[in-house]
Amino acid sequence: MSKEFVKEITTRDEDFAQWYTDIVLKAELCDYSSVKGCMVLRPTGYALWENIQKIVDERLKKTEHENVMMPMLIPEHLLLKEAEHVEGFAPEVAWVTHGGNNELQERLAIRPTSEVMFAEHFKNVIHSYRDLPKLYNQWVSVVRWEKNTRPFLRTTEFFWQEGHTCHNGYEDADREAREILEMYKDVCENILAIPVVRGVKTESERFAGAVHTYTNETLMYDGKALQITTSHHLGQNFSEAFDITFLNKEGKKEAVHQTSWAITTRSIGGMIMVHGDDRGLVMPPRIAPTQIMIVPIAQHKDGVLDKAFDLKEQLSADFKVKVDDSDKQPGWKFNDCEMKGIPVRIEIGPRDIENNEVVVVRRDTLEKVTMTLDESLNDNIAALMDEIHDNMFEQAKKRADDKTLETEDKDEFAAHIKEGGFAISPWCGEESCEEKIKENTMATSRCMSFENLDKDMSDKKCICCGGQAKHLVHWARAY
Amino acid sequence: MSKEFVKEITTRDEDFAQWYTDIVLKAELCDYSSVKGCMVLRPTGYALWENIQKIVDERLKKTEHENVMMPMLIPEHLLLKEAEHVEGFAPEVAWVTHGGNNELQERLAIRPTSEVMFAEHFKNVIHSYRDLPKLYNQWVSVVRWEKNTRPFLRTTEFFWQEGHTCHNGYEDADREAREILEMYKDVCENILAIPVVRGVKTESERFAGAVHTYTNETLMYDGKALQITTSHHLGQNFSEAFDITFLNKEGKKEAVHQTSWAITTRSIGGMIMVHGDDRGLVMPPRIAPTQIMIVPIAQHKDGVLDKAFDLKEQLSADFKVKVDDSDKQPGWKFNDCEMKGIPVRIEIGPRDIENNEVVVVRRDTLEKVTMTLDESLNDNIAALMDEIHDNMFEQAKKRADDKTLETEDKDEFAAHIKEGGFAISPWCGEESCEEKIKENTMATSRCMSFENLDKDMSDKKCICCGGQAKHLVHWARAY
């Protein structure tokens, strides 16, 4: 019974891209729409994003960040003000040219990101060092005209929070950008169970308009890397272009230092590709919209459904719980739980009730255990949820470690990149070498990891040109 | 001291429109942007919307509604599918014609509302009566090209939730549309302290594509009406145009019955115009982002700030509290609290601490009371918050009642409309009379209130043509 169902989706090793598409549709996260590259987020898909929102929003509010809302439309002249920025974004902008039946005097971009809108507003509200820092954030969608799209990973419209902050001085801005990266790391690891490598981007991979781009990089099941969150130190690029200045304590005019940073619906794509298996989605317990599905066995028998709903009530004090009381067979319901990645399934039938116990099946390992049906159950399930989270994280970490190779050998580098994973290899610092590596292996520089930043490079040679190396870089093919 | 500050804003009776603009800017709810008709929501302005979101979202989830997310872009051919709908919205649509450097093959509308996107998706996910009802909602912004805009009340981009549901049969859909209207009424009255009149729109004022539009109408300080929330019974207009069908229990194909409904950032405009006074904003306590501002008196003196922060901690268990420990004078801080409409201000200085008491000033009446500074304070403040809410609601209700006149006399009707307020007067049911009334008095039919629907009209004459009246209508000039 279970086997037939499994056949409904492609296996990961057969065709990872197809497996991904199958999961996204069969687990009912998304639907396609008639707008190319835009997805419909179905209730479970959107609930995942809502849960990420809730967690990140709480953390931002705790650290004195305030939510605001900028218009979604950006006049073309504003977008043109910061040179690097416009160069980076102009090719992917959706342009509004008509309002009603009238052609507009100036085209409006649907925001691809909102640095310039924030800059315009910051100029109005920042006057003195007393107004700093300004720590703003907004939860919105943005539009970037993408050629090749895939649900969650790369869509024309996608959802994110974008933080935008202004600071008195370089150090304060840099601390902010790094602290946000740490917060993202914690969300990735402790909520999504996805291990990340923290680091800084090389110049060619930086955000258009930033002085440093900090990044959390992670490996998917297929060995390709995903930039799961980034945090940019913008320096004074925008504040000088937009004249965002303040009087410092000495009464002198100074341009603010800025940051911007984001977590996006892409992180959900990462979660799917790190944890999913050939039976379907596997959701980390701390983010799952439904954490427990109760499946009644022989539900037509006296007392079974009552007991199932009593159990739901008991567990709902601590977890998000549903009962599947549809008229489908239990086997179908088990498969459905597996496809949808629900962390814990509880089976309860007449015999279980008689024995005062339930069968508890965890999604990550599919192991079954029997638990006593009394007030101890909530604590036992809570412990199990932590165990599931830890196991999912450990499995992902082990796989990422297995797929990470430090090498100074060109052939080994190429073979490892082809196989899939991070190659940690020295680099001379020249963009031409990054380009050559990309051309030859399709790998890009993902980051210079924080832990490798201070390494002695004096006897290291660039993996590409053989010249004196300056940095140890994580290289990989990437999404 | 207080007087000088009051002069900073226009008074309501002097120029209500200017007063409104002053409030919105000085209470730091909004900033203008360089996009015509689009506003920047500053932290307090956005927090008001977040609070409305939180309350409405909880109620929707409790009644089994699920959040989803449709793309913001709508292909032109989809918008054209439902004839009345496109006629209603086409003149105000913002059109995307270019993606990056390429002209699109088909123009895309930025959603002015999402009936057609939901319709397309519903067709994919509804097959059987078992799939009904589908109760969906999304929190987004929409864009409508407006000529005359005003922050919150009418902006090119505005924020809302839009609910879209599908039902098995007319009755089920109608019940949903009415239940949602009741929920909105409850939010308006018990959260925003705004009394509403519930009713149904005349045909000419219906949503483009609806069979019934239910509405909550309310009166502002100046006597103009505001449609603060609406709920539409769409019947089968969209389901027939989009072929959203299901197999009913008898195995026969049937088109679903639908509803759609919204609360928008407009409700914040209503809150300002109902409750604000000549000193500034007055926020209802249950929606205020800051409910209590503690103002330390002689804060340089030993122990005052410590005590103020202790008090903040105590009160934070039940309320949203801030301490204004800036280096401004207390008088300035009092005025600032009044301008920003913070429901309760607590003054605490050395003498208060000695006497173990605090001075509590409510924003609505500006009355001062002394309360004991001990653990009873939280309960006493909670009672005061309820009292403030009730008083604000009663004041608004009394004003609305005073400005509502039932009349069958044409001259009295015209005079009352000019004065400002609801005229409840009979109508023959002809659109030509609605048009004539609008031409002559600038009043529109706001609704046929539920309580007047069953009234005996046999001896009533239309206030316009004098012919046999069919309905009692609330008429008013409106925002």
PDB file of C-alpha atoms in Angstrom, chain A residues 19-196:
ATOM      1  CA  TRP A  19      11.209  15.415  -7.189  1.00  0.00           C
ATOM      2  CA  TYR A  20      11.143  19.000  -5.918  1.00  0.00           C
ATOM      3  CA  THR A  21       8.255  19.989  -8.183  1.00  0.00           C
ATOM      4  CA  ASP A  22       6.337  16.856  -7.216  1.00  0.00           C
ATOM      5  CA  ILE A  23       6.737  17.600  -3.510  1.00  0.00           C
ATOM      6  CA  VAL A  24       5.674  21.208  -3.799  1.00  0.00           C
ATOM      7  CA  LEU A  25       2.486  20.235  -5.617  1.00  0.00           C
ATOM      8  CA  LYS A  26       1.591  16.970  -3.843  1.00  0.00           C
ATOM      9  CA  ALA A  27       2.230  18.352  -0.384  1.00  0.00           C
ATOM     10  CA  GLU A  28      -0.148  21.163  -1.434  1.00  0.00           C
ATOM     11  CA  LEU A  29       2.246  24.004  -0.747  1.00  0.00           C
ATOM     12  CA  CYS A  30       1.753  25.754  -4.098  1.00  0.00           C
ATOM     13  CA  ASP A  31      -0.358  25.947  -7.182  1.00  0.00           C
ATOM     14  CA  TYR A  32       0.696  27.406 -10.493  1.00  0.00           C
ATOM     15  CA  SER A  33      -1.031  30.552 -11.714  1.00  0.00           C
ATOM     16  CA  SER A  34      -1.463  31.987 -15.184  1.00  0.00           C
ATOM     17  CA  VAL A  35       1.179  34.612 -14.419  1.00  0.00           C
ATOM     18  CA  LYS A  36       4.508  33.247 -15.533  1.00  0.00           C
ATOM     19  CA  GLY A  37       6.877  32.699 -12.651  1.00  0.00           C
ATOM     20  CA  CYS A  38       4.348  33.618  -9.945  1.00  0.00           C
ATOM     21  CA  MET A  39       2.995  31.016  -7.556  1.00  0.00           C
ATOM     22  CA  VAL A  40      -0.152  30.650  -5.531  1.00  0.00           C
ATOM     23  CA  LEU A  41       0.734  29.891  -1.914  1.00  0.00           C
ATOM     24  CA  ARG A  42      -1.825  27.387  -0.664  1.00  0.00           C
ATOM     25  CA  PRO A  43      -2.783  27.250   3.040  1.00  0.00           C
ATOM     26  CA  THR A  44       0.145  25.046   4.111  1.00  0.00           C
ATOM     27  CA  GLY A  45       2.661  26.944   1.986  1.00  0.00           C
ATOM     28  CA  TYR A  46       1.526  30.253   3.358  1.00  0.00           C
ATOM     29  CA  ALA A  47       1.328  28.956   6.943  1.00  0.00           C
ATOM     30  CA  LEU A  48       5.014  28.010   6.692  1.00  0.00           C
ATOM     31  CA  TRP A  49       5.781  31.592   5.728  1.00  0.00           C
ATOM     32  CA  GLU A  50       3.519  32.936   8.488  1.00  0.00           C
ATOM     33  CA  ASN A  51       5.411  30.851  11.023  1.00  0.00           C
ATOM     34  CA  ILE A  52       8.751  32.179   9.803  1.00  0.00           C
ATOM     35  CA  GLN A  53       7.296  35.701   9.910  1.00  0.00           C
ATOM     36  CA  LYS A  54       6.101  35.261  13.467  1.00  0.00           C
ATOM     37  CA  ILE A  55       9.454  34.002  14.714  1.00  0.00           C
ATOM     38  CA  VAL A  56      11.584  36.579  12.893  1.00  0.00           C
ATOM     39  CA  ASP A  57       9.193  39.429  13.701  1.00  0.00           C
ATOM     40  CA  GLU A  58       9.318  38.643  17.418  1.00  0.00           C
ATOM     41  CA  ARG A  59      13.095  38.645  17.361  1.00  0.00           C
ATOM     42  CA  LEU A  60      13.228  41.916  15.460  1.00  0.00           C
ATOM     43  CA  LYS A  61      10.807  43.588  17.853  1.00  0.00           C
ATOM     44  CA  LYS A  62      12.778  42.340  20.852  1.00  0.00           C
ATOM     45  CA  THR A  63      15.844  44.062  19.414  1.00  0.00           C
ATOM     46  CA  GLU A  64      14.010  47.407  19.003  1.00  0.00           C
ATOM     47  CA  HIS A  65      13.293  47.138  15.285  1.00  0.00           C
ATOM     48  CA  GLU A  66      10.065  48.772  14.127  1.00  0.00           C
ATOM     49  CA  ASN A  67       7.848  47.736  11.242  1.00  0.00           C
ATOM     50  CA  VAL A  68       6.913  50.333   8.659  1.00  0.00           C
ATOM     51  CA  MET A  69       5.548  50.206   5.111  1.00  0.00           C
ATOM     52  CA  MET A  70       6.895  51.885   2.003  1.00  0.00           C
ATOM     53  CA  PRO A  71       4.926  52.180  -1.245  1.00  0.00           C
ATOM     54  CA  MET A  72       5.450  49.255  -3.642  1.00  0.00           C
ATOM     55  CA  LEU A  73       5.992  51.588  -6.609  1.00  0.00           C
ATOM     56  CA  ILE A  74       9.289  53.394  -7.194  1.00  0.00           C
ATOM     57  CA  PRO A  75       9.634  56.339  -9.598  1.00  0.00           C
ATOM     58  CA  GLU A  76      12.344  55.640 -12.159  1.00  0.00           C
ATOM     59  CA  HIS A  77      14.412  58.708 -11.216  1.00  0.00           C
ATOM     60  CA  LEU A  78      14.786  57.429  -7.637  1.00  0.00           C
ATOM     61  CA  LEU A  79      16.005  54.047  -8.798  1.00  0.00           C
ATOM     62  CA  LEU A  80      18.643  55.788 -10.915  1.00  0.00           C
ATOM     63  CA  LYS A  81      20.203  57.677  -8.014  1.00  0.00           C
ATOM     64  CA  GLU A  82      22.619  55.022  -6.761  1.00  0.00           C
ATOM     65  CA  ALA A  83      24.680  53.900  -9.746  1.00  0.00           C
ATOM     66  CA  GLU A  84      25.657  50.352  -8.773  1.00  0.00           C
ATOM     67  CA  HIS A  85      22.218  49.655  -7.439  1.00  0.00           C
ATOM     68  CA  VAL A  86      20.396  50.559 -10.647  1.00  0.00           C
ATOM     69  CA  GLU A  87      22.882  48.605 -12.723  1.00  0.00           C
ATOM     70  CA  GLY A  88      22.182  45.535 -10.585  1.00  0.00           C
ATOM     71  CA  PHE A  89      18.409  45.781 -10.674  1.00  0.00           C
ATOM     72  CA  ALA A  90      17.322  47.542 -13.875  1.00  0.00           C
ATOM     73  CA  PRO A  91      17.398  44.379 -16.035  1.00  0.00           C
ATOM     74  CA  GLU A  92      14.852  42.658 -13.803  1.00  0.00           C
ATOM     75  CA  VAL A  93      12.384  45.426 -13.060  1.00  0.00           C
ATOM     76  CA  ALA A  94       8.670  45.226 -13.852  1.00  0.00           C
ATOM     77  CA  TRP A  95       7.586  48.639 -15.136  1.00  0.00           C
ATOM     78  CA  VAL A  96       4.207  50.249 -14.658  1.00  0.00           C
ATOM     79  CA  THR A  97       3.615  52.609 -17.574  1.00  0.00           C
ATOM     80  CA  HIS A  98      -0.142  53.200 -17.462  1.00  0.00           C
ATOM     81  CA  GLY A  99      -2.588  54.186 -14.721  1.00  0.00           C
ATOM     82  CA  GLY A 100      -6.126  53.482 -15.876  1.00  0.00           C
ATOM     83  CA  ASN A 101      -6.307  54.715 -19.453  1.00  0.00           C
ATOM     84  CA  ASN A 102      -3.503  57.236 -19.158  1.00  0.00           C
ATOM     85  CA  GLU A 103       0.177  56.848 -19.880  1.00  0.00           C
ATOM     86  CA  LEU A 104       2.258  57.929 -16.895  1.00  0.00           C
ATOM     87  CA  GLN A 105       4.684  60.804 -17.207  1.00  0.00           C
ATOM     88  CA  GLU A 106       7.342  58.750 -15.456  1.00  0.00           C
ATOM     89  CA  ARG A 107       7.578  54.968 -15.353  1.00  0.00           C
ATOM     90  CA  LEU A 108       7.192  53.319 -11.960  1.00  0.00           C
ATOM     91  CA  ALA A 109       9.075  50.189 -10.953  1.00  0.00           C
ATOM     92  CA  ILE A 110       7.390  47.584  -8.811  1.00  0.00           C
ATOM     93  CA  ARG A 111       9.951  47.389  -6.010  1.00  0.00           C
ATOM     94  CA  PRO A 112      12.659  44.783  -6.654  1.00  0.00           C
ATOM     95  CA  THR A 113      13.946  45.883  -3.211  1.00  0.00           C
ATOM     96  CA  SER A 114      13.313  49.118  -1.312  1.00  0.00           C
ATOM     97  CA  GLU A 115      16.655  50.756  -0.490  1.00  0.00           C
ATOM     98  CA  VAL A 116      15.765  53.894  -2.432  1.00  0.00           C
ATOM     99  CA  MET A 117      12.292  54.271  -0.912  1.00  0.00           C
ATOM    100  CA  PHE A 118      13.745  53.931   2.577  1.00  0.00           C
ATOM    101  CA  ALA A 119      16.502  56.360   1.664  1.00  0.00           C
ATOM    102  CA  GLU A 120      13.985  58.996   0.594  1.00  0.00           C
ATOM    103  CA  HIS A 121      12.066  58.584   3.858  1.00  0.00           C
ATOM    104  CA  PHE A 122      15.166  58.453   6.077  1.00  0.00           C
ATOM    105  CA  LYS A 123      16.193  61.810   4.669  1.00  0.00           C
ATOM    106  CA  ASN A 124      12.919  63.249   6.010  1.00  0.00           C
ATOM    107  CA  VAL A 125      13.084  61.811   9.514  1.00  0.00           C
ATOM    108  CA  ILE A 126      16.779  61.834  10.428  1.00  0.00           C
ATOM    109  CA  HIS A 127      18.265  65.137  11.522  1.00  0.00           C
ATOM    110  CA  SER A 128      20.367  64.583  14.631  1.00  0.00           C
ATOM    111  CA  TYR A 129      22.503  61.840  16.188  1.00  0.00           C
ATOM    112  CA  ARG A 130      19.575  61.561  18.611  1.00  0.00           C
ATOM    113  CA  ASP A 131      17.498  60.111  15.743  1.00  0.00           C
ATOM    114  CA  LEU A 132      19.955  57.221  15.344  1.00  0.00           C
ATOM    115  CA  PRO A 133      19.955  54.328  15.056  1.00  0.00           C
ATOM    116  CA  LYS A 134      16.782  54.004  12.982  1.00  0.00           C
ATOM    117  CA  LEU A 135      15.939  50.322  12.852  1.00  0.00           C
ATOM    118  CA  TYR A 136      13.157  49.698  10.334  1.00  0.00           C
ATOM    119  CA  ASN A 137      11.713  46.617   8.741  1.00  0.00           C
ATOM    120  CA  GLN A 138       8.840  45.735   6.410  1.00  0.00           C
ATOM    121  CA  TRP A 139       7.074  42.488   5.400  1.00  0.00           C
ATOM    122  CA  VAL A 140       6.205  42.659   1.713  1.00  0.00           C
ATOM    123  CA  SER A 141       6.563  40.991  -1.646  1.00  0.00           C
ATOM    124  CA  VAL A 142       8.948  42.165  -4.339  1.00  0.00           C
ATOM    125  CA  VAL A 143       9.053  41.530  -8.076  1.00  0.00           C
ATOM    126  CA  ARG A 144      12.097  40.632 -10.171  1.00  0.00           C
ATOM    127  CA  TRP A 145      11.710  39.579 -13.766  1.00  0.00           C
ATOM    128  CA  GLU A 146      13.321  36.147 -13.764  1.00  0.00           C
ATOM    129  CA  LYS A 147      13.773  33.900 -16.771  1.00  0.00           C
ATOM    130  CA  ASN A 148      13.930  30.553 -15.032  1.00  0.00           C
ATOM    131  CA  THR A 149      11.650  30.231 -12.080  1.00  0.00           C
ATOM    132  CA  ARG A 150      10.877  27.520  -9.571  1.00  0.00           C
ATOM    133  CA  PRO A 151       8.367  27.640  -6.678  1.00  0.00           C
ATOM    134  CA  PHE A 152       9.922  29.223  -3.538  1.00  0.00           C
ATOM    135  CA  LEU A 153      13.480  29.097  -4.927  1.00  0.00           C
ATOM    136  CA  ARG A 154      13.197  31.716  -7.606  1.00  0.00           C
ATOM    137  CA  THR A 155       9.887  33.330  -8.431  1.00  0.00           C
ATOM    138  CA  THR A 156       9.046  36.561 -10.208  1.00  0.00           C
ATOM    139  CA  GLU A 157       7.162  37.740  -7.143  1.00  0.00           C
ATOM    140  CA  PHE A 158       8.501  36.557  -3.823  1.00  0.00           C
ATOM    141  CA  PHE A 159       7.888  37.330  -0.160  1.00  0.00           C
ATOM    142  CA  TRP A 160      10.388  38.632   2.337  1.00  0.00           C
ATOM    143  CA  GLN A 161      11.076  40.960   5.179  1.00  0.00           C
ATOM    144  CA  GLU A 162      13.484  43.688   4.288  1.00  0.00           C
ATOM    145  CA  GLY A 163      15.287  45.420   7.120  1.00  0.00           C
ATOM    146  CA  HIS A 164      16.734  48.873   6.546  1.00  0.00           C
ATOM    147  CA  THR A 165      18.712  50.638   9.237  1.00  0.00           C
ATOM    148  CA  CYS A 166      20.680  53.862   9.684  1.00  0.00           C
ATOM    149  CA  HIS A 167      23.559  54.273  12.090  1.00  0.00           C
ATOM    150  CA  ASN A 168      25.980  56.749  13.525  1.00  0.00           C
ATOM    151  CA  GLY A 169      29.273  55.412  12.182  1.00  0.00           C
ATOM    152  CA  TYR A 170      30.716  52.411  10.365  1.00  0.00           C
ATOM    153  CA  GLU A 171      31.148  50.208  13.459  1.00  0.00           C
ATOM    154  CA  ASP A 172      27.560  50.498  14.575  1.00  0.00           C
ATOM    155  CA  ALA A 173      26.271  49.599  11.100  1.00  0.00           C
ATOM    156  CA  ASP A 174      28.684  46.703  10.804  1.00  0.00           C
ATOM    157  CA  ARG A 175      27.633  45.330  14.198  1.00  0.00           C
ATOM    158  CA  GLU A 176      23.986  45.508  13.129  1.00  0.00           C
ATOM    159  CA  ALA A 177      24.616  43.676   9.838  1.00  0.00           C
ATOM    160  CA  ARG A 178      26.506  40.933  11.680  1.00  0.00           C
ATOM    161  CA  GLU A 179      24.008  40.591  14.514  1.00  0.00           C
ATOM    162  CA  ILE A 180      21.197  40.163  12.005  1.00  0.00           C
ATOM    163  CA  LEU A 181      23.218  37.466  10.237  1.00  0.00           C
ATOM    164  CA  GLU A 182      23.520  35.683  13.601  1.00  0.00           C
ATOM    165  CA  MET A 183      19.797  35.962  14.171  1.00  0.00           C
ATOM    166  CA  TYR A 184      19.171  34.445  10.736  1.00  0.00           C
ATOM    167  CA  LYS A 185      21.645  31.666  11.466  1.00  0.00           C
ATOM    168  CA  ASP A 186      19.788  30.881  14.661  1.00  0.00           C
ATOM    169  CA  VAL A 187      16.450  30.759  12.826  1.00  0.00           C
ATOM    170  CA  CYS A 188      17.939  28.514  10.123  1.00  0.00           C
ATOM    171  CA  GLU A 189      19.566  26.132  12.563  1.00  0.00           C
ATOM    172  CA  ASN A 190      17.240  26.114  15.561  1.00  0.00           C
ATOM    173  CA  ILE A 191      13.934  26.476  13.751  1.00  0.00           C
ATOM    174  CA  LEU A 192      14.428  25.143  10.205  1.00  0.00           C
ATOM    175  CA  ALA A 193      17.065  22.581  11.279  1.00  0.00           C
ATOM    176  CA  ILE A 194      19.301  23.746   8.444  1.00  0.00           C
ATOM    177  CA  PRO A 195      23.031  24.084   9.233  1.00  0.00           C
ATOM    178  CA  VAL A 196      24.657  27.123   7.657  1.00  0.00           C
TER     179      VAL A 196
END
